[in-house]
PDB file of C-alpha atoms in Angstrom:
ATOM      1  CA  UNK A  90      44.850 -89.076  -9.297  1.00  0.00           C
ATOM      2  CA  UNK A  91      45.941 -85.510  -9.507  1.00  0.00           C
ATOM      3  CA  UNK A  92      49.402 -85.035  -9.973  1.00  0.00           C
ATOM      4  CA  UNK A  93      50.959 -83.078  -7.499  1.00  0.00           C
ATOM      5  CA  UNK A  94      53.006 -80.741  -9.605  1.00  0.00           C
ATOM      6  CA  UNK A  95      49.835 -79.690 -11.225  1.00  0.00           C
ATOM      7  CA  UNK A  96      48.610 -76.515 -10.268  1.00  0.00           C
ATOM      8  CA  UNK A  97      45.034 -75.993 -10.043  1.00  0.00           C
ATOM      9  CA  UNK A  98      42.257 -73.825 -12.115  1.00  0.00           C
ATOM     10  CA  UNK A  99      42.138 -70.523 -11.151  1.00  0.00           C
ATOM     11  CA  UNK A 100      38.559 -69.993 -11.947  1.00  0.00           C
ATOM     12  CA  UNK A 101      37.881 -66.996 -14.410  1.00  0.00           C
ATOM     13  CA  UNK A 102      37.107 -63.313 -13.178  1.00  0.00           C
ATOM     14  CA  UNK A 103      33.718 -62.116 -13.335  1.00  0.00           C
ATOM     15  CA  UNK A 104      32.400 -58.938 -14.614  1.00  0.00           C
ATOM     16  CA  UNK A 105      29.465 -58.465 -12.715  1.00  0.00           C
ATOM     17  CA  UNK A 106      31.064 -57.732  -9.588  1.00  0.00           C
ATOM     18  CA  UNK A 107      32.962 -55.166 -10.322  1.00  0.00           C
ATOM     19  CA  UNK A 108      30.257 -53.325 -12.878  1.00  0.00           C
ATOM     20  CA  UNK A 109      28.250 -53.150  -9.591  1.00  0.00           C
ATOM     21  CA  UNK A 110      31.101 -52.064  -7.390  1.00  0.00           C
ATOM     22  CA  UNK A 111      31.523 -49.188 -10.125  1.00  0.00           C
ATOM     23  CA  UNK A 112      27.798 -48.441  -9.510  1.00  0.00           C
ATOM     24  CA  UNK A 113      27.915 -47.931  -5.870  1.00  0.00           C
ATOM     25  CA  UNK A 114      28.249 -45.175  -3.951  1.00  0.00           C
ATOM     26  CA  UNK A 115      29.984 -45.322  -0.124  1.00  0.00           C
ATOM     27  CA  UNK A 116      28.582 -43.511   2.510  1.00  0.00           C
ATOM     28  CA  UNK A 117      30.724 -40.787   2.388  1.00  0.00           C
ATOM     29  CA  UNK A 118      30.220 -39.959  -0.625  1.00  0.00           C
ATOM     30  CA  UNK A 119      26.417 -39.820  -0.213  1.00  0.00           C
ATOM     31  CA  UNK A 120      27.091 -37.186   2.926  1.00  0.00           C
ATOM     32  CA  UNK A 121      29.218 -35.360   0.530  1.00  0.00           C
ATOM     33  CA  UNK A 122      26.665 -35.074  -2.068  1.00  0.00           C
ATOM     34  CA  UNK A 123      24.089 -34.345   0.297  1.00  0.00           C
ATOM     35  CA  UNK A 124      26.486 -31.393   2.169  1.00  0.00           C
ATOM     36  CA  UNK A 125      27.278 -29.476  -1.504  1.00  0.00           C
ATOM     37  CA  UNK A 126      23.718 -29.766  -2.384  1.00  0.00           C
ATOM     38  CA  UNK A 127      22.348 -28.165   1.009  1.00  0.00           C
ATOM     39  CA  UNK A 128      25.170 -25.462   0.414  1.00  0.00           C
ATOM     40  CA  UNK A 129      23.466 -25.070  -3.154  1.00  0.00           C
ATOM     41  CA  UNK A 130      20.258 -24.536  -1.907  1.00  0.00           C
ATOM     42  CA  UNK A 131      21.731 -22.530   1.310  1.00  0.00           C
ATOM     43  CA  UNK A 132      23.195 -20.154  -1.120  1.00  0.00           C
ATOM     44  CA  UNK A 133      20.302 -19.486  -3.357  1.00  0.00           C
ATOM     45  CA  UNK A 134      18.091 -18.243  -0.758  1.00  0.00           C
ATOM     46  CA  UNK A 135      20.490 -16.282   0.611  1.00  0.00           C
ATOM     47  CA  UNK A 136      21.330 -14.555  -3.017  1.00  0.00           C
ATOM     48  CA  UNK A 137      16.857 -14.232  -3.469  1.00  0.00           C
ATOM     49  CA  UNK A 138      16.989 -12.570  -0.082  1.00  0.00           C
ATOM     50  CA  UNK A 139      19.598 -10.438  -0.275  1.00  0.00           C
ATOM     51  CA  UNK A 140      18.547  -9.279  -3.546  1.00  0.00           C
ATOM     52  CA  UNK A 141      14.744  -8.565  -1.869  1.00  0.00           C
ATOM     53  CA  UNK A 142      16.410  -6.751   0.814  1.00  0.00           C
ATOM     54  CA  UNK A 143      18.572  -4.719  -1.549  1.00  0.00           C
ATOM     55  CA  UNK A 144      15.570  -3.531  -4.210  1.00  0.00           C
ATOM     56  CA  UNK A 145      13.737  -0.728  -3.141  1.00  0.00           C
ATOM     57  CA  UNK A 146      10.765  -0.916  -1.742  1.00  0.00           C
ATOM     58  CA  UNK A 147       8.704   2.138  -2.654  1.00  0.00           C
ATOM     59  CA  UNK A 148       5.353   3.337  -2.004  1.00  0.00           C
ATOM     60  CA  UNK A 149       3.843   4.952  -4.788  1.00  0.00           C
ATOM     61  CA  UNK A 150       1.072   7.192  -3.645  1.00  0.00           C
ATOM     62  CA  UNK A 151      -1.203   9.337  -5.479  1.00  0.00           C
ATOM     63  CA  UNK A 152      -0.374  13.034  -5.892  1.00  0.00           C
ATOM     64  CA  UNK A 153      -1.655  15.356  -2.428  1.00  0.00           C
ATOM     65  CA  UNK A 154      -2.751  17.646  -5.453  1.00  0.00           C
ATOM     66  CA  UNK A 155      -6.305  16.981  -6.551  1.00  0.00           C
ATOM     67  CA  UNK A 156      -7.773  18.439  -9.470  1.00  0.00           C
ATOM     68  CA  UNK A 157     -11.741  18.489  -8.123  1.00  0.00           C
ATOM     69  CA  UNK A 158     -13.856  19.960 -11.334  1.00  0.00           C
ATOM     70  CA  UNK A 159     -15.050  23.110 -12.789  1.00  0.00           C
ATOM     71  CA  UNK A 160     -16.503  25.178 -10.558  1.00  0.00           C
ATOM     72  CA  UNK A 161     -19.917  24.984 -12.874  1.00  0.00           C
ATOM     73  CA  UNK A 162     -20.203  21.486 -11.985  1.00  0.00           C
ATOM     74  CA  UNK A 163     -21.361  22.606  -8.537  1.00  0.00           C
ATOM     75  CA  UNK A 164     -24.693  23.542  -7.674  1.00  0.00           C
ATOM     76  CA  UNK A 165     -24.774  26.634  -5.434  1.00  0.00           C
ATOM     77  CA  UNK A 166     -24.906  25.924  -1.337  1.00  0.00           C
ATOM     78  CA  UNK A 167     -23.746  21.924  -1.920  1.00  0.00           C
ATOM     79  CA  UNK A 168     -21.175  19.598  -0.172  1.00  0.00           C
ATOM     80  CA  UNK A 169     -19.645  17.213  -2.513  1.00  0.00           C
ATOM     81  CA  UNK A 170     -18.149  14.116  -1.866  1.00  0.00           C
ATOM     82  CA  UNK A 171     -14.838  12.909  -3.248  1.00  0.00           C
ATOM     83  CA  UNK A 172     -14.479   9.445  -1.823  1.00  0.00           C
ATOM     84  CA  UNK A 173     -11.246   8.586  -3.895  1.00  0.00           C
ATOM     85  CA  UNK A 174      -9.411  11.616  -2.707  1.00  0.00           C
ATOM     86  CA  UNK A 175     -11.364  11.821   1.146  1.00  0.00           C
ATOM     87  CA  UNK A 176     -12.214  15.673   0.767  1.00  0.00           C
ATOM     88  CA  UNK A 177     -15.598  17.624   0.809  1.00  0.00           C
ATOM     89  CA  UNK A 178     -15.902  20.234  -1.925  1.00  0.00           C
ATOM     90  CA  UNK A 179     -18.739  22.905  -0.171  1.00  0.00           C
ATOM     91  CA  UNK A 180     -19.745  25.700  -2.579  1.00  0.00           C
ATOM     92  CA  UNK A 181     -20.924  27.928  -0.413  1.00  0.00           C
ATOM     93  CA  UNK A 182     -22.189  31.606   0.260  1.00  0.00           C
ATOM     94  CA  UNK A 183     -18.874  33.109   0.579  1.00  0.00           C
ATOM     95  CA  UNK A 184     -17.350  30.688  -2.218  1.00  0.00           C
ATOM     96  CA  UNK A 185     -15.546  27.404  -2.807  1.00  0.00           C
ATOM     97  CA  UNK A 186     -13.463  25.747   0.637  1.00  0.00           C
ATOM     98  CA  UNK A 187     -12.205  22.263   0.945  1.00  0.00           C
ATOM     99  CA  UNK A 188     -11.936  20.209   4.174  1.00  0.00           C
ATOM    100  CA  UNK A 189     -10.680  16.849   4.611  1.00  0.00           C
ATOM    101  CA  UNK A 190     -13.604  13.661   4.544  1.00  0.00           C
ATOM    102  CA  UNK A 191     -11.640  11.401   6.915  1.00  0.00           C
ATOM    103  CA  UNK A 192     -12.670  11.257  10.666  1.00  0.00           C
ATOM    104  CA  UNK A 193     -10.057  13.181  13.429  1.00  0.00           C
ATOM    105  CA  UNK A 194     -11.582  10.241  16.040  1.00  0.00           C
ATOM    106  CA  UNK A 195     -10.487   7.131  14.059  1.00  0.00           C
ATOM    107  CA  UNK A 196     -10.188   7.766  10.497  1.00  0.00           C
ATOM    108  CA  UNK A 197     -13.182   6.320   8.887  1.00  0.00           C
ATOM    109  CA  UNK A 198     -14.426   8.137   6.361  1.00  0.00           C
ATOM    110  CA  UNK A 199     -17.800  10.626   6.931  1.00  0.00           C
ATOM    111  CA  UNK A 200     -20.724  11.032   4.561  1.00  0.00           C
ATOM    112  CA  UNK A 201     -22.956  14.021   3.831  1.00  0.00           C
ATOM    113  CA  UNK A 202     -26.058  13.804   5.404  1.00  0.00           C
ATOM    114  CA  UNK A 203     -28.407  16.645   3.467  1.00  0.00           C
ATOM    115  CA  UNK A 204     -31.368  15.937   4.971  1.00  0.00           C
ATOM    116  CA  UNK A 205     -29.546  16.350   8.967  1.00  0.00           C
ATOM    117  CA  UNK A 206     -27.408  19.408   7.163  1.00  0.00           C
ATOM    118  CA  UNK A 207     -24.172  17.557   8.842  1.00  0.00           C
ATOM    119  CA  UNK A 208     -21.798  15.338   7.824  1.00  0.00           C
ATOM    120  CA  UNK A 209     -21.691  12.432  10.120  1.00  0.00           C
ATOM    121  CA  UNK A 210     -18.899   9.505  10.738  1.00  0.00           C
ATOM    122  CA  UNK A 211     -21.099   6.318  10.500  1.00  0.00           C
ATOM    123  CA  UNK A 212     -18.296   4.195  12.539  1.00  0.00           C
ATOM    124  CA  UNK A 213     -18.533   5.872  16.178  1.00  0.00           C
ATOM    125  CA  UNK A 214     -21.028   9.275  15.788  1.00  0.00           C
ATOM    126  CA  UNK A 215     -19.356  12.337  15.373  1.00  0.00           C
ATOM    127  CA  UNK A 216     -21.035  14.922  13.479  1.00  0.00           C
ATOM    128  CA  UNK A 217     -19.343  18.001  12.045  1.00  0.00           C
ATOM    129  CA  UNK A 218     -21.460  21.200  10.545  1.00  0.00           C
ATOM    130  CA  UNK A 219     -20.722  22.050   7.226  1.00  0.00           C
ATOM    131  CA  UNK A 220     -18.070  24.297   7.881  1.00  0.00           C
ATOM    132  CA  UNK A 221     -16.573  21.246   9.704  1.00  0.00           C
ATOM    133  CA  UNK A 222     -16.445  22.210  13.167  1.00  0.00           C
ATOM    134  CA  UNK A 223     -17.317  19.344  15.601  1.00  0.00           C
ATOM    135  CA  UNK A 224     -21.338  19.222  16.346  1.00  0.00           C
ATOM    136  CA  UNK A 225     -21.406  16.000  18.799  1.00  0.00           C
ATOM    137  CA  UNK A 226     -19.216  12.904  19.119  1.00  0.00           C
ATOM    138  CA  UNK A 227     -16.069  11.631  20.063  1.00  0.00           C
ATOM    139  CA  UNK A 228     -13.719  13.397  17.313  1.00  0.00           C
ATOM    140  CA  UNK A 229     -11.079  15.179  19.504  1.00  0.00           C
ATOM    141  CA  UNK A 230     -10.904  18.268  16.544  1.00  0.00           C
ATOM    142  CA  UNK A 231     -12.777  19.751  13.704  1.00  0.00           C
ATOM    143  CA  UNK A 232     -12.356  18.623  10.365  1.00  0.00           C
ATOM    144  CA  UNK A 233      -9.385  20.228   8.647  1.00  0.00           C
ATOM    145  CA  UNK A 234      -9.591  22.991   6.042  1.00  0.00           C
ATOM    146  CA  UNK A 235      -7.755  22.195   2.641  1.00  0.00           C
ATOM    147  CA  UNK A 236      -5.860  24.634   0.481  1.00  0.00           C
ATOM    148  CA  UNK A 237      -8.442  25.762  -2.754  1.00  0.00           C
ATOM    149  CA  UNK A 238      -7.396  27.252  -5.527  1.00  0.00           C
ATOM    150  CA  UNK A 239      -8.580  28.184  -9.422  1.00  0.00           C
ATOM    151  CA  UNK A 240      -6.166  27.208 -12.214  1.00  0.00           C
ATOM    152  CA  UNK A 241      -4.486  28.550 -15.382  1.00  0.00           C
ATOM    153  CA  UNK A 242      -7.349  26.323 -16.800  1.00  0.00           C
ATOM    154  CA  UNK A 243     -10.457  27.046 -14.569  1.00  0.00           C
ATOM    155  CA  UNK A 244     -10.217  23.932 -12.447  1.00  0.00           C
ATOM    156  CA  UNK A 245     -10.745  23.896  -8.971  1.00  0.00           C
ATOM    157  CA  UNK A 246      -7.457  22.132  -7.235  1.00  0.00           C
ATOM    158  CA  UNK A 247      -7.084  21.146  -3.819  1.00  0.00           C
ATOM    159  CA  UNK A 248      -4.112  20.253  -2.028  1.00  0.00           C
ATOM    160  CA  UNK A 249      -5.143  17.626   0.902  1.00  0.00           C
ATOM    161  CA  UNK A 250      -1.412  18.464   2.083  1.00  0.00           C
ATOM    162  CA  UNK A 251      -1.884  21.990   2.568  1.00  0.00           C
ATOM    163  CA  UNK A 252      -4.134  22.145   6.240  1.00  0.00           C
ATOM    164  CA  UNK A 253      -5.382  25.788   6.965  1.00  0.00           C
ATOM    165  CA  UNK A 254      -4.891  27.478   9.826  1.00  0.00           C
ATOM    166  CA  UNK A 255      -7.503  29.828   9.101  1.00  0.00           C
ATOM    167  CA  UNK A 256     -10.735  29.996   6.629  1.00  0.00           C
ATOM    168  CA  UNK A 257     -10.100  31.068   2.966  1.00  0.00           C
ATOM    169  CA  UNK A 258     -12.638  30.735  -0.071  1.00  0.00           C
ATOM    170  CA  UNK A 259     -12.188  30.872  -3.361  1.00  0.00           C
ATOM    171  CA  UNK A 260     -14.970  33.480  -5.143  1.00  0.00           C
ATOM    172  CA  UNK A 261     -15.504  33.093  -8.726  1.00  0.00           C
TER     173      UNK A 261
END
């Protein structure tokens, strides 16, 4: 029989049970992980798109000034094409004039027809003479003449900025 002054085993703590309860995480302190992680993120996009919104954002177009050839290059009584910079170089009786390539209807750009003697905009039909007044065709004005000019160097230079008000050639 037991005796009654005896006290009992008290069985031996485990480890296991607490190594695991180390290991866990409670709830809340999932959420809280979770929250300061979305707050990470939160704030990194806002610093990417506040520094997109803060850099400049610049066009960088090419310079209205065009320097178009010597005027040797041109066979007399010819329109030449530029399609990079949109403008017709004519050398014509009275000398070299510039007018713009682009379409006043829609903007498309024309082509030199020398067979018709016209340039014609292939997207809706307007035609323009060589001296680019408006032959036929919805276009609601003539082509417009470009500022010509011979430089220090004997280039021809046009300036597609530079509209004309009134015709001017350039004799050499």
């Amino acid at each position: 029989m037991s005796d009654p002054n005896t006290k009992p085993e008290a069985a031996a703590p485990t480890a296991a049970p607490s190594a695991a309860k180390d290991n866990d995480v409670s709830r809340r302190e999932f959420f809280a992980k979770m929250g300061m992680g979305s707050l990470i993120v939160a704030a990194a996009g806002t610093g990417l798109f506040s520094y997109e919104y803060f850099s400049p954002n610049v066009l960088f177009e090419a310079s209205p000034i065009i320097k178009a050839g010597k005027p040797d290059q041109f066979a007399p009584n010819t329109v030449t094409l530029d399609p990079q910079s949109g403008i017709y170089l004519v050398n014509g009786a009275k000398g070299f004039y510039a007018l713009g390539a682009i379409c006043t209807h829609l903007g498309c750009l024309t082509a030199w027809k020398p067979e018709l003697d016209m340039i014609a905009c292939p997207c809706h039909g307007s035609r323009f003479n060589r001296d680019g007044v408006k032959i036929a065709g919805p276009a609601p004005q003539p082509l417009p003449w470009l500022k010509v000019w011979l430089s220090e160097d004997g280039y021809l230079m046009v300036d597609r900025s530079e509209i004309l008000k009134e015709q001017e050639f350039v004799r050499v």
